[in-house]
């Protein structure tokens, strides 16, 4: 158990819908990262938050957004869902930017029908 | 951006055999991690190894940062070692903290 929790574990929804994925980092970790794993693209970085502030953006679509709350948990919002958004979404956390060893949650498997 | 290449892409081993997985990266890094993704999809941390050598039980890893590669050794493999092994790096350029992953090595250990 990495100490990073994600909910829900599985999510099945329809095209055009909106969903919210939730992540709680390890206790004390200030940095939260979101990654997407799909069959064709592999594991790709989406976005990073550090202590409530957006720090870096990767290959994140405009239909996707995220935030980190004062208690350091984070949410990833996916809207106007398409079939191609079906993937495993991981959250990771790290204690500090210097060492930056990242620990991953169990992931949320999103299926868009 | 930084490129990460892993080899071999697939590996089938008899239980008890040893193996070496390789990760090459195209630029200087300040973080290198090895992960095991088990059949249930979980990404399990194996090593944080931006340089040097570490050992943990039957697994060990070596990173030669100056030559831009890392090796993961698995000895006396067990069926529970099956899954995909990923190498991931953070480019040492300013302000970059996200991990860039290789495509992975899929390991199947057969009894």
PDB file of C-alpha atoms in Angstrom, chain A residues 8-89:
ATOM      1  CA  UNK A   8     -13.663   5.435  -7.327  1.00  0.00           C
ATOM      2  CA  UNK A   9     -11.788   2.305  -8.454  1.00  0.00           C
ATOM      3  CA  UNK A  10     -13.994   1.849 -11.481  1.00  0.00           C
ATOM      4  CA  UNK A  11     -16.238   4.235 -13.359  1.00  0.00           C
ATOM      5  CA  UNK A  12     -18.479   3.439 -16.316  1.00  0.00           C
ATOM      6  CA  UNK A  13     -20.201   6.308 -18.049  1.00  0.00           C
ATOM      7  CA  UNK A  14     -21.513   7.446 -21.412  1.00  0.00           C
ATOM      8  CA  UNK A  15     -20.104   9.767 -24.035  1.00  0.00           C
ATOM      9  CA  UNK A  16     -20.775  13.423 -23.338  1.00  0.00           C
ATOM     10  CA  UNK A  17     -20.904  12.973 -19.581  1.00  0.00           C
ATOM     11  CA  UNK A  18     -18.733  14.547 -16.881  1.00  0.00           C
ATOM     12  CA  UNK A  19     -16.955  12.691 -14.075  1.00  0.00           C
ATOM     13  CA  UNK A  20     -14.767  13.591 -11.107  1.00  0.00           C
ATOM     14  CA  UNK A  21     -11.857  11.481  -9.905  1.00  0.00           C
ATOM     15  CA  UNK A  22     -10.549  12.000  -6.403  1.00  0.00           C
ATOM     16  CA  UNK A  23      -7.085  11.523  -4.933  1.00  0.00           C
ATOM     17  CA  UNK A  24      -5.712  11.779  -1.404  1.00  0.00           C
ATOM     18  CA  UNK A  25      -1.905  11.976  -1.262  1.00  0.00           C
ATOM     19  CA  UNK A  26       0.303  10.329   1.324  1.00  0.00           C
ATOM     20  CA  UNK A  27       0.238  12.105   4.644  1.00  0.00           C
ATOM     21  CA  UNK A  28       2.479  15.163   4.462  1.00  0.00           C
ATOM     22  CA  UNK A  29       3.080  15.038   0.695  1.00  0.00           C
ATOM     23  CA  UNK A  30       2.618  18.443  -0.915  1.00  0.00           C
ATOM     24  CA  UNK A  31       2.905  17.475  -4.578  1.00  0.00           C
ATOM     25  CA  UNK A  32       0.163  15.685  -6.487  1.00  0.00           C
ATOM     26  CA  UNK A  33       0.505  14.412 -10.054  1.00  0.00           C
ATOM     27  CA  UNK A  34      -2.110  12.998 -12.424  1.00  0.00           C
ATOM     28  CA  UNK A  35      -1.188  10.473 -15.125  1.00  0.00           C
ATOM     29  CA  UNK A  36      -3.224   8.710 -17.786  1.00  0.00           C
ATOM     30  CA  UNK A  37      -2.478   5.192 -18.979  1.00  0.00           C
ATOM     31  CA  UNK A  38      -4.041   4.133 -22.251  1.00  0.00           C
ATOM     32  CA  UNK A  39      -3.192   1.241 -24.561  1.00  0.00           C
ATOM     33  CA  UNK A  40      -2.038   3.436 -27.422  1.00  0.00           C
ATOM     34  CA  UNK A  41      -0.338   6.289 -25.519  1.00  0.00           C
ATOM     35  CA  UNK A  42       1.194   4.475 -22.567  1.00  0.00           C
ATOM     36  CA  UNK A  43       1.648   6.343 -19.283  1.00  0.00           C
ATOM     37  CA  UNK A  44       1.473  10.091 -19.791  1.00  0.00           C
ATOM     38  CA  UNK A  45       1.712  13.012 -17.400  1.00  0.00           C
ATOM     39  CA  UNK A  46      -1.350  15.254 -17.252  1.00  0.00           C
ATOM     40  CA  UNK A  47      -0.891  17.878 -14.540  1.00  0.00           C
ATOM     41  CA  UNK A  48       0.947  18.641 -11.285  1.00  0.00           C
ATOM     42  CA  UNK A  49      -0.092  20.586  -8.201  1.00  0.00           C
ATOM     43  CA  UNK A  50       2.171  21.666  -5.382  1.00  0.00           C
ATOM     44  CA  UNK A  51       0.670  22.904  -2.122  1.00  0.00           C
ATOM     45  CA  UNK A  52      -2.516  24.040  -3.826  1.00  0.00           C
ATOM     46  CA  UNK A  53      -0.943  25.707  -6.846  1.00  0.00           C
ATOM     47  CA  UNK A  54      -0.773  24.357 -10.384  1.00  0.00           C
ATOM     48  CA  UNK A  55       2.883  23.661 -11.092  1.00  0.00           C
ATOM     49  CA  UNK A  56       3.094  22.008 -14.516  1.00  0.00           C
ATOM     50  CA  UNK A  57       0.864  20.846 -17.326  1.00  0.00           C
ATOM     51  CA  UNK A  58       1.473  17.985 -19.678  1.00  0.00           C
ATOM     52  CA  UNK A  59      -0.734  16.451 -22.337  1.00  0.00           C
ATOM     53  CA  UNK A  60      -3.975  17.461 -20.670  1.00  0.00           C
ATOM     54  CA  UNK A  61      -6.977  18.159 -22.863  1.00  0.00           C
ATOM     55  CA  UNK A  62      -8.929  21.393 -22.467  1.00  0.00           C
ATOM     56  CA  UNK A  63     -11.967  19.270 -21.501  1.00  0.00           C
ATOM     57  CA  UNK A  64     -10.022  18.124 -18.432  1.00  0.00           C
ATOM     58  CA  UNK A  65      -9.302  20.222 -15.369  1.00  0.00           C
ATOM     59  CA  UNK A  66      -7.956  19.628 -11.903  1.00  0.00           C
ATOM     60  CA  UNK A  67      -7.497  21.310  -8.565  1.00  0.00           C
ATOM     61  CA  UNK A  68      -5.820  20.723  -5.235  1.00  0.00           C
ATOM     62  CA  UNK A  69      -7.696  21.705  -2.112  1.00  0.00           C
ATOM     63  CA  UNK A  70      -6.367  23.179   1.172  1.00  0.00           C
ATOM     64  CA  UNK A  71      -6.352  19.707   2.764  1.00  0.00           C
ATOM     65  CA  UNK A  72      -4.102  18.680  -0.189  1.00  0.00           C
ATOM     66  CA  UNK A  73      -6.503  16.200  -1.761  1.00  0.00           C
ATOM     67  CA  UNK A  74      -6.955  16.649  -5.485  1.00  0.00           C
ATOM     68  CA  UNK A  75      -9.736  16.149  -8.007  1.00  0.00           C
ATOM     69  CA  UNK A  76      -9.498  15.572 -11.742  1.00  0.00           C
ATOM     70  CA  UNK A  77     -12.589  16.607 -13.684  1.00  0.00           C
ATOM     71  CA  UNK A  78     -13.218  15.094 -17.107  1.00  0.00           C
ATOM     72  CA  UNK A  79     -16.033  16.561 -19.192  1.00  0.00           C
ATOM     73  CA  UNK A  80     -17.657  15.975 -22.592  1.00  0.00           C
ATOM     74  CA  UNK A  81     -16.275  12.467 -22.405  1.00  0.00           C
ATOM     75  CA  UNK A  82     -15.325  10.611 -25.569  1.00  0.00           C
ATOM     76  CA  UNK A  83     -14.683   6.936 -26.202  1.00  0.00           C
ATOM     77  CA  UNK A  84     -10.961   7.672 -26.399  1.00  0.00           C
ATOM     78  CA  UNK A  85     -10.914   8.954 -22.820  1.00  0.00           C
ATOM     79  CA  UNK A  86     -11.304   5.390 -21.580  1.00  0.00           C
ATOM     80  CA  UNK A  87      -8.118   4.727 -19.636  1.00  0.00           C
ATOM     81  CA  UNK A  88      -6.571   4.101 -16.245  1.00  0.00           C
ATOM     82  CA  UNK A  89      -6.036   7.375 -14.395  1.00  0.00           C
TER      83      UNK A  89
END
